[in-house]
Each structure stands twice: as C-alpha cells, then as structure tokens.
Short mmCIF file of C-alpha atoms in Angstrom, two decimals:
data_model
loop_
_atom_site.label_atom_id
_atom_site.label_comp_id
_atom_site.label_asym_id
_atom_site.label_seq_id
_atom_site.Cartn_x
_atom_site.Cartn_y
_atom_site.Cartn_z
CA MET A 1 -55.99 103.54 -129.44
CA GLU A 2 -59.40 105.20 -129.60
CA ILE A 3 -61.70 106.02 -126.70
CA LEU A 4 -65.06 107.68 -126.14
CA HIS A 5 -64.80 110.30 -123.39
CA PHE A 6 -67.72 111.91 -121.58
CA SER A 7 -66.21 115.39 -122.05
CA HIS A 8 -66.29 115.35 -125.87
CA ASP A 9 -68.78 114.42 -128.58
CA HIS A 10 -66.26 112.71 -130.92
CA PRO A 11 -63.93 109.72 -130.43
CA LEU A 12 -60.44 110.57 -129.19
CA ASN A 13 -57.35 108.96 -130.74
CA PHE A 14 -54.05 108.45 -128.94
CA LYS A 15 -51.37 110.15 -131.06
CA ASP A 16 -48.09 112.00 -130.90
CA VAL A 17 -48.87 115.69 -130.35
CA GLN A 18 -46.54 118.34 -131.74
CA LYS A 19 -46.54 122.06 -130.99
CA ASN A 20 -49.13 123.99 -132.97
CA GLU A 21 -47.22 126.61 -134.98
CA GLY A 22 -44.57 126.90 -132.29
CA THR A 23 -46.97 127.22 -129.37
CA ASP A 24 -47.72 124.63 -126.70
CA VAL A 25 -50.74 122.39 -127.07
CA LEU A 26 -52.74 122.54 -123.81
CA CYS A 27 -54.70 119.74 -122.22
CA TYR A 28 -58.41 120.52 -121.96
CA GLY A 29 -58.60 118.81 -118.56
CA CYS A 30 -55.82 120.59 -116.63
CA LYS A 31 -54.61 123.38 -119.00
CA LYS A 32 -51.03 122.08 -118.77
CA PRO A 33 -48.83 121.69 -121.90
CA ILE A 34 -48.77 118.37 -123.76
CA LEU A 35 -45.25 117.45 -124.85
CA ASP A 36 -45.69 113.88 -126.00
CA HIS A 37 -48.57 111.53 -126.83
CA ALA A 38 -52.14 112.45 -125.89
CA TYR A 39 -55.75 111.67 -126.70
CA CYS A 40 -57.00 114.13 -129.30
CA CYS A 41 -59.75 115.09 -131.69
CA ARG A 42 -58.04 116.85 -134.59
CA GLU A 43 -61.34 118.04 -135.98
CA CYS A 44 -62.03 120.12 -132.85
CA ASP A 45 -58.44 120.72 -131.63
CA TYR A 46 -59.39 118.93 -128.43
CA PHE A 47 -56.55 117.32 -126.44
CA LEU A 48 -56.26 115.35 -123.18
CA HIS A 49 -53.25 114.01 -121.31
CA LYS A 50 -53.44 110.24 -121.01
CA SER A 51 -53.60 110.65 -117.22
CA CYS A 52 -56.44 113.20 -117.46
CA ALA A 53 -58.38 111.03 -119.91
CA GLU A 54 -58.14 108.06 -117.52
CA LEU A 55 -59.31 109.88 -114.39
CA ASN A 56 -62.04 108.04 -112.50
CA ARG A 57 -65.45 109.61 -113.04
CA GLU A 58 -66.29 109.26 -109.34
CA ILE A 59 -63.82 109.28 -106.46
CA LYS A 60 -63.81 109.40 -102.68
CA ASP A 61 -61.32 112.02 -101.61
CA PRO A 62 -60.16 113.27 -98.16
CA ILE A 63 -60.54 116.87 -99.33
CA HIS A 64 -64.33 116.32 -99.19
CA PRO A 65 -64.91 113.05 -97.32
CA GLU A 66 -68.67 113.45 -96.80
CA HIS A 67 -69.67 112.49 -100.36
CA LEU A 68 -68.32 111.10 -103.61
CA LEU A 69 -66.82 113.63 -106.02
CA THR A 70 -67.88 113.48 -109.68
CA LEU A 71 -65.60 114.55 -112.53
CA ASP A 72 -67.31 117.30 -114.53
CA ALA A 73 -66.16 118.78 -117.84
CA GLY A 74 -66.54 122.25 -116.31
CA SER A 75 -68.05 125.55 -117.42
CA SER A 76 -67.45 129.27 -116.88
CA SER A 77 -69.77 129.25 -113.85
CA TYR A 78 -67.54 127.04 -111.66
CA ILE A 79 -65.55 128.54 -108.75
CA CYS A 80 -62.90 126.28 -107.20
CA ASP A 81 -63.34 126.00 -103.42
CA ALA A 82 -59.58 125.60 -102.97
CA CYS A 83 -58.12 128.53 -104.96
CA LYS A 84 -61.38 130.55 -105.19
CA GLN A 85 -60.78 131.12 -108.92
CA GLY A 86 -63.11 130.58 -111.84
CA TRP A 87 -62.45 127.38 -113.78
CA ASP A 88 -63.89 126.13 -117.08
CA ARG A 89 -62.12 122.77 -117.46
CA PHE A 90 -62.13 119.46 -115.55
CA ILE A 91 -63.32 119.85 -111.97
CA TYR A 92 -64.26 117.33 -109.28
CA CYS A 93 -67.67 118.32 -107.87
CA CYS A 94 -70.06 117.42 -105.12
CA TYR A 95 -73.41 118.54 -106.53
CA GLN A 96 -75.10 117.94 -103.19
CA CYS A 97 -72.88 120.44 -101.33
CA ASP A 98 -72.12 122.75 -104.26
CA PHE A 99 -68.43 121.95 -103.72
CA GLY A 100 -65.80 121.81 -106.43
CA ILE A 101 -62.03 121.61 -106.78
CA CYS A 102 -60.29 122.42 -110.06
CA MET A 103 -57.84 120.02 -111.63
CA PRO A 104 -54.63 122.02 -110.79
CA CYS A 105 -55.59 122.18 -107.09
CA TRP A 106 -56.61 118.52 -107.03
CA LEU A 107 -53.37 117.46 -108.70
CA GLU A 108 -51.33 119.67 -106.39
CA GLU A 109 -52.63 117.66 -103.44
CA ARG A 110 -50.98 114.59 -104.95
CA MET A 111 -47.67 115.99 -106.15
CA ILE A 112 -44.20 115.08 -104.98
CA LYS A 113 -40.76 116.43 -105.87
CA LEU A 114 -37.80 114.10 -106.41
CA GLU A 115 -34.16 115.12 -106.69
CA ILE A 116 -33.70 112.96 -109.78
CA HIS A 117 -36.34 114.79 -111.84
CA GLN A 118 -36.75 118.49 -112.61
CA HIS A 119 -40.58 118.60 -112.55
CA PRO A 120 -43.13 117.74 -109.85
CA LEU A 121 -44.75 114.30 -110.18
CA SER A 122 -48.46 113.63 -109.69
CA VAL A 123 -49.85 110.42 -108.26
CA LEU A 124 -52.03 108.42 -110.67
CA LEU A 125 -54.52 106.60 -108.48
CA ARG A 126 -56.13 104.60 -111.26
CA PRO A 127 -54.09 101.49 -112.21
CA SER A 128 -52.57 101.88 -115.69
CA LEU A 129 -50.13 99.81 -117.68
CA PHE A 130 -46.85 101.72 -117.94
CA PHE A 131 -43.08 101.34 -118.33
CA CYS A 132 -41.19 102.55 -115.23
CA ASP A 133 -38.41 105.02 -116.08
CA ILE A 134 -36.49 104.06 -112.93
CA CYS A 135 -36.34 100.26 -112.90
CA SER A 136 -37.27 99.60 -116.58
CA ILE A 137 -40.05 97.20 -115.59
CA GLU A 138 -43.49 97.24 -117.20
CA ASP A 139 -46.20 97.17 -114.56
CA LYS A 140 -49.76 98.11 -113.70
CA GLY A 141 -50.54 99.82 -110.41
CA THR A 142 -50.36 103.08 -108.49
CA SER A 143 -47.71 105.31 -110.04
CA TYR A 144 -46.31 108.83 -110.33
CA VAL A 145 -46.26 110.69 -113.65
CA CYS A 146 -44.83 113.97 -114.92
CA HIS A 147 -47.39 115.80 -117.04
CA SER A 148 -44.69 117.94 -118.65
CA CYS A 149 -42.45 115.21 -120.09
CA GLN A 150 -44.24 111.89 -119.42
CA PHE A 151 -41.65 110.68 -116.90
CA TRP A 152 -43.46 107.74 -115.27
CA ILE A 153 -42.38 105.63 -112.29
CA HIS A 154 -43.64 103.11 -109.74
CA LYS A 155 -44.87 104.40 -106.39
CA SER A 156 -42.28 102.10 -104.80
CA CYS A 157 -39.49 103.61 -106.93
CA ALA A 158 -40.60 107.11 -105.91
CA SER A 159 -40.01 106.08 -102.28
CA LEU A 160 -36.42 104.91 -102.83
CA PRO A 161 -33.86 106.57 -100.54
CA ASN A 162 -31.37 108.97 -102.11
CA THR A 163 -28.47 106.85 -100.86
CA ILE A 164 -28.09 103.16 -100.10
CA LYS A 165 -25.31 101.02 -98.62
CA ILE A 166 -24.64 97.55 -100.06
CA ASN A 167 -22.07 94.95 -99.09
CA ASP A 168 -20.39 94.92 -102.53
CA HIS A 169 -19.05 98.47 -102.23
CA HIS A 170 -17.40 100.40 -99.42
CA HIS A 171 -19.06 103.77 -100.25
CA PRO A 172 -22.79 104.60 -100.22
CA LEU A 173 -24.44 104.57 -103.64
CA THR A 174 -26.38 107.67 -104.68
CA LEU A 175 -29.59 107.48 -106.68
CA THR A 176 -29.04 109.37 -109.93
CA LYS A 177 -30.31 109.56 -113.51
CA GLN A 178 -27.35 107.51 -114.74
CA TYR A 179 -27.19 104.38 -112.71
CA PHE A 180 -23.97 102.63 -111.83
CA VAL A 181 -25.99 99.89 -110.16
CA HIS A 182 -29.55 99.04 -111.26
CA VAL A 183 -32.23 99.59 -108.66
CA LYS A 184 -33.41 95.99 -109.01
CA CYS A 185 -29.85 94.79 -108.46
CA THR A 186 -29.42 96.81 -105.24
CA THR A 187 -32.63 95.31 -103.93
CA SER A 188 -32.11 91.70 -105.10
CA LYS A 189 -28.35 90.99 -105.31
CA ALA A 190 -26.76 89.13 -102.46
CA ARG A 191 -30.19 88.46 -100.98
CA SER A 192 -28.79 85.83 -98.68
CA SER A 193 -26.37 88.30 -97.09
CA ARG A 194 -29.16 90.85 -96.75
CA ASP A 195 -31.37 88.32 -95.00
CA ALA A 196 -28.57 87.71 -92.53
CA GLU A 197 -28.50 91.41 -91.72
CA ILE A 198 -32.25 91.92 -91.37
CA ASN A 199 -32.34 91.31 -87.63
CA SER A 200 -29.44 93.67 -87.04
CA SER A 201 -31.04 96.32 -89.22
CA ASN A 202 -34.37 96.01 -87.41
CA LYS A 203 -32.62 96.46 -84.09
CA ASP A 204 -30.88 99.56 -85.40
CA ASP A 205 -34.23 100.97 -86.54
CA GLU A 206 -35.78 100.25 -83.16
CA LEU A 207 -32.85 101.95 -81.43
CA LEU A 208 -33.16 104.94 -83.73
CA GLU A 209 -36.89 105.31 -83.06
CA SER A 210 -36.38 104.95 -79.31
CA ASN A 211 -34.03 107.96 -79.41
CA LEU A 212 -36.52 110.16 -81.29
CA VAL A 213 -38.43 112.90 -79.50
CA SER A 214 -41.89 111.55 -78.67
CA LEU A 215 -44.99 113.72 -79.03
CA PRO A 216 -47.41 114.83 -77.80
CA VAL A 217 -46.07 115.93 -74.43
CA ASN A 218 -48.32 115.25 -71.47
CA ASP A 219 -49.56 118.81 -70.87
CA GLU A 220 -48.86 122.42 -71.79
CA PHE A 221 -46.62 122.97 -68.75
CA VAL A 222 -43.80 120.75 -70.08
CA ASP A 223 -40.52 122.59 -70.65
CA LEU A 224 -40.25 121.85 -74.38
CA VAL A 225 -36.62 122.96 -74.73
CA ARG A 226 -35.60 120.41 -72.10
CA HIS A 227 -37.82 117.81 -73.77
CA PHE A 228 -36.28 118.40 -77.22
CA VAL A 229 -32.64 118.91 -76.21
CA LYS A 230 -31.73 115.86 -74.16
CA ASP A 231 -28.24 117.02 -73.21
CA ILE A 232 -29.40 120.13 -71.32
CA ASN A 233 -28.61 119.31 -67.69
CA VAL A 234 -30.81 121.60 -65.61
CA ASN A 235 -30.03 119.92 -62.28
CA LYS A 236 -26.98 122.11 -61.86
CA PHE A 237 -29.08 125.19 -62.69
CA GLU A 238 -31.47 124.54 -59.80
CA LYS A 239 -28.65 125.31 -57.38
CA GLU A 240 -28.35 128.84 -58.79
CA THR A 241 -30.88 130.87 -56.78
CA LYS A 242 -30.20 134.03 -58.82
CA ILE A 243 -28.90 134.56 -62.35
CA ASN A 244 -28.24 137.52 -64.64
CA ASP A 245 -29.74 136.90 -68.07
CA TRP A 246 -28.96 139.01 -71.13
CA SER A 247 -32.64 139.19 -72.04
CA HIS A 248 -33.70 141.14 -68.93
CA GLN A 249 -32.39 144.19 -67.10
CA HIS A 250 -32.91 142.78 -63.57
CA PRO A 251 -31.54 139.64 -61.90
CA LEU A 252 -33.81 136.58 -62.18
CA LEU A 253 -34.60 134.71 -58.95
CA LEU A 254 -35.27 130.97 -58.67
CA PHE A 255 -38.90 130.29 -57.77
CA ASP A 256 -39.74 126.94 -56.17
CA VAL A 257 -42.20 125.57 -53.59
CA GLN A 258 -40.71 127.77 -50.90
CA ASN A 259 -41.34 131.15 -52.50
CA ILE A 260 -44.00 130.47 -55.15
CA ASN A 261 -46.56 132.43 -53.07
CA GLU A 262 -44.77 135.60 -54.14
CA VAL A 263 -46.19 135.03 -57.64
CA LYS A 264 -49.93 135.76 -57.78
CA ASP A 265 -50.62 134.79 -61.40
CA ASP A 266 -52.66 131.61 -61.84
CA LYS A 267 -51.00 130.82 -65.17
CA ILE A 268 -47.43 132.03 -65.68
CA LEU A 269 -45.99 132.24 -69.20
CA CYS A 270 -42.32 131.96 -70.08
CA ASN A 271 -41.03 135.12 -71.76
CA ALA A 272 -38.76 133.05 -74.00
CA CYS A 273 -41.04 130.33 -75.45
CA VAL A 274 -44.38 131.83 -74.30
CA GLN A 275 -45.49 128.51 -72.81
CA PRO A 276 -47.01 127.94 -69.34
CA ILE A 277 -44.43 127.34 -66.60
CA SER A 278 -44.39 124.89 -63.73
CA LEU A 279 -41.95 124.84 -60.80
CA PRO A 280 -39.06 125.47 -60.61
CA PHE A 281 -38.43 128.51 -62.85
CA TYR A 282 -36.59 131.84 -62.92
CA GLY A 283 -38.37 135.15 -62.73
CA CYS A 284 -38.45 138.85 -61.99
CA ARG A 285 -41.68 139.53 -60.08
CA GLN A 286 -41.26 143.28 -60.47
CA CYS A 287 -41.56 143.04 -64.28
CA ASN A 288 -43.70 139.88 -64.57
CA TYR A 289 -40.78 138.32 -66.46
CA PHE A 290 -40.33 134.54 -66.15
CA MET A 291 -38.29 131.81 -67.83
CA HIS A 292 -38.09 128.02 -67.86
CA LEU A 293 -34.79 126.65 -66.56
CA GLY A 294 -34.02 125.39 -70.05
CA CYS A 295 -34.97 128.69 -71.72
CA ALA A 296 -32.72 130.59 -69.33
CA HIS A 297 -29.72 128.72 -70.77
CA LEU A 298 -30.38 128.83 -74.52
CA PRO A 299 -27.38 128.64 -76.87
CA ASP A 300 -26.42 131.83 -78.73
CA GLU A 301 -26.61 130.10 -82.12
CA VAL A 302 -28.41 127.10 -83.59
CA GLN A 303 -28.37 125.26 -86.91
CA HIS A 304 -31.98 124.72 -87.93
CA PRO A 305 -32.98 122.07 -90.53
CA SER A 306 -35.49 124.41 -92.20
CA HIS A 307 -32.74 127.00 -92.87
CA PRO A 308 -29.49 125.06 -93.39
CA GLU A 309 -27.75 127.88 -95.31
CA HIS A 310 -26.81 129.95 -92.24
CA LEU A 311 -26.60 129.72 -88.47
CA LEU A 312 -29.48 131.38 -86.60
CA LYS A 313 -28.65 133.83 -83.80
CA LEU A 314 -30.67 134.30 -80.62
CA GLY A 315 -32.50 137.62 -80.47
CA ARG A 316 -35.24 139.55 -78.67
CA PHE A 317 -37.40 142.61 -79.12
CA THR A 318 -37.00 145.60 -76.82
CA SER A 319 -40.73 146.40 -77.01
CA ILE A 320 -43.46 144.25 -75.45
CA TYR A 321 -45.78 144.73 -78.41
CA SER A 322 -43.28 143.90 -81.15
CA LEU A 323 -44.06 140.60 -82.86
CA ILE A 324 -42.25 138.24 -85.20
CA THR A 325 -43.97 135.74 -87.47
CA CYS A 326 -42.28 132.35 -87.17
CA ASP A 327 -41.30 130.99 -90.60
CA CYS A 328 -41.91 127.42 -89.40
CA CYS A 329 -45.35 127.57 -87.77
CA ASN A 330 -46.48 130.92 -89.25
CA MET A 331 -47.62 132.16 -85.83
CA ASN A 332 -46.96 135.49 -84.11
CA SER A 333 -44.74 135.67 -81.04
CA ASN A 334 -43.20 138.31 -78.79
CA GLY A 335 -40.90 135.84 -77.05
CA LEU A 336 -37.24 135.19 -77.77
CA PHE A 337 -36.42 134.02 -81.27
CA TYR A 338 -33.63 132.80 -83.52
CA TRP A 339 -33.07 134.63 -86.78
CA CYS A 340 -30.90 134.98 -89.86
CA LYS A 341 -30.19 138.63 -90.53
CA THR A 342 -29.12 137.93 -94.12
CA CYS A 343 -32.30 136.12 -95.14
CA LYS A 344 -34.72 137.73 -92.65
CA PHE A 345 -35.65 134.23 -91.49
CA TYR A 346 -37.25 133.99 -88.03
CA VAL A 347 -38.13 130.99 -85.88
CA ASP A 348 -39.53 131.08 -82.33
CA VAL A 349 -37.94 129.16 -79.48
CA LYS A 350 -40.44 126.28 -79.54
CA CYS A 351 -39.90 125.58 -83.22
CA ALA A 352 -36.15 126.25 -83.08
CA PHE A 353 -35.48 123.08 -81.08
CA LEU A 354 -38.04 120.72 -82.59
CA PRO A 355 -35.90 117.99 -84.25
CA SER A 356 -36.01 117.17 -87.95
CA THR A 357 -37.45 113.71 -87.19
CA ILE A 358 -40.05 112.99 -84.52
CA LYS A 359 -42.24 110.14 -83.31
CA HIS A 360 -45.92 110.95 -82.77
CA GLU A 361 -48.33 108.57 -81.10
CA SER A 362 -50.97 109.24 -83.76
CA HIS A 363 -48.87 107.48 -86.43
CA LYS A 364 -46.86 104.26 -86.52
CA HIS A 365 -43.88 105.61 -88.54
CA PRO A 366 -41.39 108.41 -87.76
CA LEU A 367 -42.27 111.80 -89.26
CA VAL A 368 -39.62 113.77 -91.14
CA LEU A 369 -39.47 117.55 -91.55
CA GLY A 370 -40.04 118.89 -95.06
CA GLU A 371 -41.52 121.79 -97.00
CA GLY A 372 -45.30 121.96 -96.83
CA SER A 373 -45.93 122.62 -100.54
CA HIS A 374 -49.61 123.09 -99.65
CA SER A 375 -49.87 119.60 -98.16
CA VAL A 376 -53.01 119.01 -96.10
CA CYS A 377 -52.43 118.44 -92.38
CA LYS A 378 -54.00 115.22 -91.08
CA SER A 379 -54.88 116.88 -87.78
CA CYS A 380 -56.70 120.06 -88.82
CA GLY A 381 -57.38 119.65 -92.55
CA TYR A 382 -55.67 122.93 -93.47
CA LYS A 383 -53.02 123.37 -96.13
CA SER A 384 -49.55 124.18 -94.85
CA SER A 385 -47.66 126.99 -96.56
CA THR A 386 -44.48 126.59 -94.47
CA PHE A 387 -43.04 123.31 -93.13
CA ILE A 388 -44.61 120.01 -92.14
CA PHE A 389 -43.68 116.66 -90.64
CA ARG A 390 -44.53 113.92 -93.11
CA CYS A 391 -44.55 110.18 -93.61
CA ASP A 392 -44.22 109.69 -97.37
CA THR A 393 -45.05 106.00 -97.10
CA CYS A 394 -48.54 106.70 -95.74
CA ASN A 395 -49.06 110.24 -97.10
CA PHE A 396 -49.47 111.40 -93.49
CA ASN A 397 -48.73 115.09 -92.77
CA LEU A 398 -48.63 117.18 -89.59
CA ASP A 399 -47.94 120.90 -89.53
CA TYR A 400 -45.79 122.44 -86.80
CA ASN A 401 -48.71 123.65 -84.68
CA CYS A 402 -50.51 120.31 -84.63
CA ALA A 403 -47.30 118.38 -83.99
CA LEU A 404 -46.77 120.51 -80.87
CA LEU A 405 -50.27 120.06 -79.44
CA SER A 406 -50.13 118.76 -75.87
CA LYS A 407 -51.98 115.64 -74.75
CA ASN A 408 -54.00 117.45 -72.07
CA VAL A 409 -55.17 121.04 -71.73
CA LYS A 410 -56.95 122.65 -68.80
CA HIS A 411 -59.32 125.59 -69.14
CA ARG A 412 -60.25 127.75 -66.17
CA TRP A 413 -64.00 127.37 -66.80
CA ASP A 414 -63.88 123.56 -66.91
CA GLN A 415 -63.52 121.12 -64.06
CA HIS A 416 -61.72 118.39 -66.02
CA PRO A 417 -58.85 118.50 -68.50
CA PHE A 418 -59.56 118.10 -72.21
CA ILE A 419 -57.81 115.16 -73.89
CA LEU A 420 -56.37 115.33 -77.40
CA THR A 421 -58.49 112.88 -79.42
CA TYR A 422 -57.41 111.58 -82.85
CA ARG A 423 -60.73 109.92 -83.72
CA PRO A 424 -64.25 110.37 -82.29
CA PRO A 425 -65.40 108.16 -79.37
CA ASN A 426 -67.22 105.07 -80.55
CA ASP A 427 -70.07 105.58 -78.07
CA HIS A 428 -70.81 109.16 -79.13
CA PRO A 429 -74.08 109.25 -81.14
CA ASP A 430 -74.38 113.02 -81.67
CA GLU A 431 -72.51 115.72 -83.51
CA PHE A 432 -69.54 117.49 -81.95
CA HIS A 433 -69.62 121.24 -81.38
CA CYS A 434 -66.82 123.44 -80.11
CA GLU A 435 -67.65 124.98 -76.73
CA PHE A 436 -65.77 128.17 -77.68
CA CYS A 437 -66.87 129.06 -81.22
CA GLU A 438 -70.00 126.82 -81.19
CA GLU A 439 -69.21 125.55 -84.70
CA GLU A 440 -69.66 121.90 -85.63
CA ILE A 441 -66.44 119.89 -85.44
CA ASN A 442 -65.61 117.53 -88.30
CA PRO A 443 -64.93 114.22 -86.50
CA GLN A 444 -62.31 113.14 -89.07
CA TYR A 445 -59.95 115.75 -87.60
CA TRP A 446 -58.41 115.97 -84.14
CA MET A 447 -60.23 117.64 -81.26
CA TYR A 448 -59.94 118.12 -77.52
CA TYR A 449 -62.63 116.14 -75.72
CA CYS A 450 -63.80 115.67 -72.12
CA HIS A 451 -65.58 112.34 -71.58
CA HIS A 452 -66.89 113.37 -68.16
CA CYS A 453 -68.76 116.44 -69.43
CA ASP A 454 -69.17 115.42 -73.08
CA GLN A 455 -67.57 118.70 -74.13
CA SER A 456 -65.49 119.27 -77.28
CA LEU A 457 -63.03 121.97 -78.32
CA TYR A 458 -61.36 122.89 -81.58
CA ALA A 459 -57.58 122.86 -81.11
CA ARG A 460 -57.44 126.12 -83.06
CA CYS A 461 -59.72 127.79 -80.49
CA ILE A 462 -57.22 127.06 -77.74
CA TYR A 463 -54.04 127.57 -79.77
CA ASP A 464 -55.04 130.53 -81.93
CA ASN A 465 -52.73 133.02 -83.68
CA TRP A 466 -51.95 134.69 -80.35
CA SER A 467 -50.97 131.55 -78.47
CA LYS A 468 -47.26 132.43 -78.66
CA THR A 469 -47.83 136.01 -77.49
CA LYS A 470 -47.56 137.12 -73.86
CA PHE A 471 -49.95 139.86 -72.83
CA GLY A 472 -50.03 142.06 -69.73
CA GLY A 473 -46.98 144.30 -70.18
CA THR A 474 -47.40 148.08 -69.92
CA VAL A 475 -46.03 150.97 -71.95
CA GLN A 476 -46.18 154.74 -71.57
CA VAL A 477 -47.17 156.76 -74.66
CA ASP A 478 -46.96 160.50 -75.24
CA HIS A 479 -50.63 161.11 -76.09
CA HIS A 480 -52.11 159.48 -72.95
CA SER A 481 -51.55 160.22 -69.27
CA HIS A 482 -51.78 156.60 -68.03
CA PRO A 483 -49.75 153.50 -68.92
CA LEU A 484 -51.30 151.26 -71.61
CA THR A 485 -51.52 147.50 -71.10
CA PHE A 486 -50.79 145.08 -73.92
CA VAL A 487 -54.02 143.04 -74.33
CA ARG A 488 -55.59 140.68 -76.83
CA LYS A 489 -57.41 142.55 -79.59
CA MET A 490 -61.14 141.87 -79.83
CA LYS A 491 -62.81 141.51 -83.21
CA GLU A 492 -65.00 144.55 -82.50
CA PHE A 493 -62.09 146.61 -81.16
CA ALA A 494 -61.65 150.13 -82.54
CA CYS A 495 -58.63 152.35 -81.85
CA CYS A 496 -59.45 155.16 -79.40
CA ARG A 497 -57.82 157.63 -81.78
CA CYS A 498 -59.79 156.36 -84.79
CA GLY A 499 -63.25 155.67 -83.40
CA PRO A 500 -65.37 154.51 -80.40
CA ASN A 501 -63.99 151.70 -78.28
CA ALA A 502 -66.44 149.09 -76.97
CA LEU A 503 -63.77 146.96 -75.31
CA MET A 504 -65.22 146.99 -71.78
CA ALA A 505 -68.69 146.02 -73.00
CA ILE A 506 -67.19 143.22 -75.12
CA VAL A 507 -65.22 141.85 -72.16
CA ALA A 508 -68.34 141.95 -69.97
CA VAL A 509 -70.39 140.05 -72.54
CA LYS A 510 -67.71 137.40 -73.04
CA LYS A 511 -67.31 136.88 -69.27
CA ALA A 512 -71.09 136.58 -68.84
CA LYS A 513 -71.25 134.02 -71.65
CA ALA A 514 -68.41 131.99 -70.11
CA ILE A 515 -70.12 132.04 -66.69
CA ARG A 516 -73.39 130.83 -68.23
CA LYS A 517 -71.53 127.95 -69.88
CA SER A 518 -69.86 127.05 -66.61
CA ASN A 519 -73.18 127.06 -64.74
CA LYS A 520 -74.74 124.93 -67.45
CA ARG A 521 -72.00 122.31 -67.08
CA GLU A 522 -72.28 122.29 -63.27
CA HIS A 523 -76.03 121.80 -63.56
CA LYS A 524 -75.52 118.95 -66.04
CA SER A 525 -72.97 117.18 -63.82
CA SER A 526 -75.18 117.51 -60.71
CA ALA A 527 -78.41 116.36 -62.41
CA PRO A 528 -79.69 112.97 -61.14
CA ALA A 529 -79.28 109.98 -63.44
CA THR A 530 -82.37 108.90 -65.32
#
C-alpha cells in the first residue's frame, strides 16, 4: 500500500519495519517505537504507525470543545498545553486559540489497560479494517490498538467482563490469552436458554442498582457515613446523652432541639469528616469539638477498595494544624482518617466509606471505582491523578470530589440555595461568571446555579483545597504571649516572623466586597419588573 501524507513530501509505503542497527525505529507522529509494519519513506528514514498515518486531519475533541482541532506536523516552536513541554512532532492545534496538545497527551486521554495485555491500548476513532485479536473476526469500526506490538481488538471485545457464567459449565469462565471457550461461543451458544434468562437477569440488575448508594445527597448537612453504610443503626445511639470517645479528652454530650441554643456557631463542622452537622449530634462545647452520630461510632479498621493490600486503621492527629493529604481525593484534612502504616496510605473519613460502585443521577449507568490514569473528569474538566468513578461503556468519569458534591449548597451572603446543575439552563442567553472568583464558567462543566438571582458558582470555589479542614482551634506557642488561632491562609499572607502581615486589611477588603455583592443582589431582586 502507498499513501500520500500531508506531513511528508514523498509517498509512504506500508512495509515491515525492522530495528535499525539494533535500535528502535521511532514513529515521527508520536515518537513511540515501531515493532511491526508501518508507513515509511526509506529515502528519508521517515516512519509512521498505521494508526498515526490514519489520524483524521480535523477532529472535534472534548479537551477543547470550542473549535475543531487540526492535525499539524509540528515544529520546535510548539508547546503542549497539557504537559507544558516542547513538541516537534504531530500535534492537534486550534490556531484560533493558540491551543495545542501533543500526540502522547492526546493518546493518553484515550488509553485503557486490560488484564489480558501487557501494554496500554489506545482508542482508534477512525474506522479501519482490522483483524480482532480477541474474537478472530475481521471488521471495520471503532477499535483499540497497541502501538508497541500491534495488538488490535474491537471496542466491544475491550469491554468484555473478566469472568462470565454460562449454563454449560458449573464454574465461572475467566477471560485469558488462551481461550478454553471462544468469545463468540460464550455470547452465541445456547441463545435460546439465554433468552429465557434475560428477564431474570434484568431483574437482578435492577435490584443491584437499587441497592447502590445514590448521589448526590440532598445538601451538605447529610451524615455521609450513615448514608454510605446502611447497617449503622444510629437510633440506639440517640438514647445515649453522653459518650466517651477515644478521639477527645472530654465526654461528648448529645445536642438536640432541647439544648442546641448552647451552641452559638451558625455552621458546625464535624471533627471526624469535617462536614456540616445537623441535629442531633455529639459535642464538647468547651473545645468546639463535634461529631455526627455515625462518625462517633466509626469502626477501628476498614478494608478500602483503593488499597486492598492491607486493612486501614482509624487514626487522628494530636495537633489542630496537622494535615493529611487523602490519597483518594488528594485534598487536605485535619479530621479523623484511616491509614496504612506500612504503605503510608491515607484516606479521610468521607472517602473511606464511599463504596466501590455508586449510582449518580448525572449518568444512566452505575459508576465503578478505578485508577484515574489522568482521565478527565466529566464534571470539572480536570485530569485525575488518584482515583475516579468511571463508566467504561460511555467513557464517563467522575473524580472523588465531584462525585461527593451535594445537590444544594447555601452561602451566608445569598438568600437562596445554589443547585448543582449538570448542563446550562436553556433560557439563559448570557455567559456564566462565578460570583466568587469572577471568572467565566465553561457551561459544558457542572456549576452551582440560582435561578431566582441568576447567580452562578464554580464548585471548586465552594469546595476548595481547604474544604476538609476545620479552622478555629487555638494553640499556645513559645514566642508569642497570646494563643494563636488556626485560620485559613490568605494569598497575600506573610508570616509575622518573616515579613509584614496584612491579614486584617485583607479580611476587611474581602468582607466589604462580599457586602457589596449582597447589596447588589438585594437591589436586583427588589427592582420593579420592566
């Protein structure tokens, strides 16, 4: 086969490529080794993987949905907007926005890892005639290919479960490289008996989904541990008006409608999960230490799906300003946590009890926990470097933080609650801007929105990197005569021992700005209709 490719002046011939004097031959498009056949120009030592040579010249991609991306041959002047590195080979560009993503980053967005193959597989979006290495059927359509060894399979074969149960055998069959039963046989043999079981299977699936944890929860005051762990019976705990908990030096009293006036805080945070609390709850008013009923009865050990090697033990810090970084959501917390001492693996209480499979109202299929592998979250558009909940069928991903977003949030400067919105309102003609950071919100991602006031918020501005940290505790230090209070660090903050501290001025400015916004909204809501 011979083709003319835009990236090279001479025709390219499809041939078997051998190593050049013992060294790997690299593809000009992606810089990955070529181990089999490729398109080449021997005169110029120019080589292209078949998959790279057949890339569409223009594509519409979710990584830059505003405009079409054009495949460019690249030059030394290109900087990839994903990895921020210089790149002189194939790159998808938007010339209008000066945006570009190099081929390794673009391919990484489309890679999967199967247990039956040692290398990652990349999705080939352009239909190509190929011979599937799983089912041995020649076909043309969306497929997955290994650029290292030309392992090529159907998209449907890539979605096959690792085990399957058929009527002809009393043990489950495991998908492996050497097949004891062909894939096409497991899916076609005894079709009549399978049809008879379809209704029963569908009912089992419906029952399974009905037992899954449903998200999002209604508001941020929901006791998530009780929501996730169905067998925690807190009714018996409500009869205990005082308990002694290992995590605090004083007895914890039960607060309910009768004695809630003893607590003056307008928004109380649980010291275990660092989430807002609603009645009833346990607390020590003397130390501003409070706990959900569920969090006050946490198990000493848990088995977490993201760290199956060892049990995780419940722990706490003795200092109010000590923080752990959760290995699931990558956020800081000074609440209780579960950890593996051997592996130095930490997970906060919220993430510790989130099940391995969930049901989210934003998607029609269950979402299963898996490694992020730099997958892009559907909610926020950011790459996940830890764990995500995914639907492989639809290529739908949610990171931990977005999966745990509540349906409604209330802010003290706003009259109405903000509602989690998965797509922009149809009757909204203007752009969306976050009321906190004042940046424009991309409507393809989730936002919090108030229809009454036409106000929008970035989820990240409400749930920032300190959202699992409880402030307000005090500590006495040797070099200062007064107790110091643990507070949120401002961007302009400078340590009093290292330089001037403008904290009070910063707080005053931020409060004045918030008051102006509140007055503006009140004026807008009271203005007569025109």
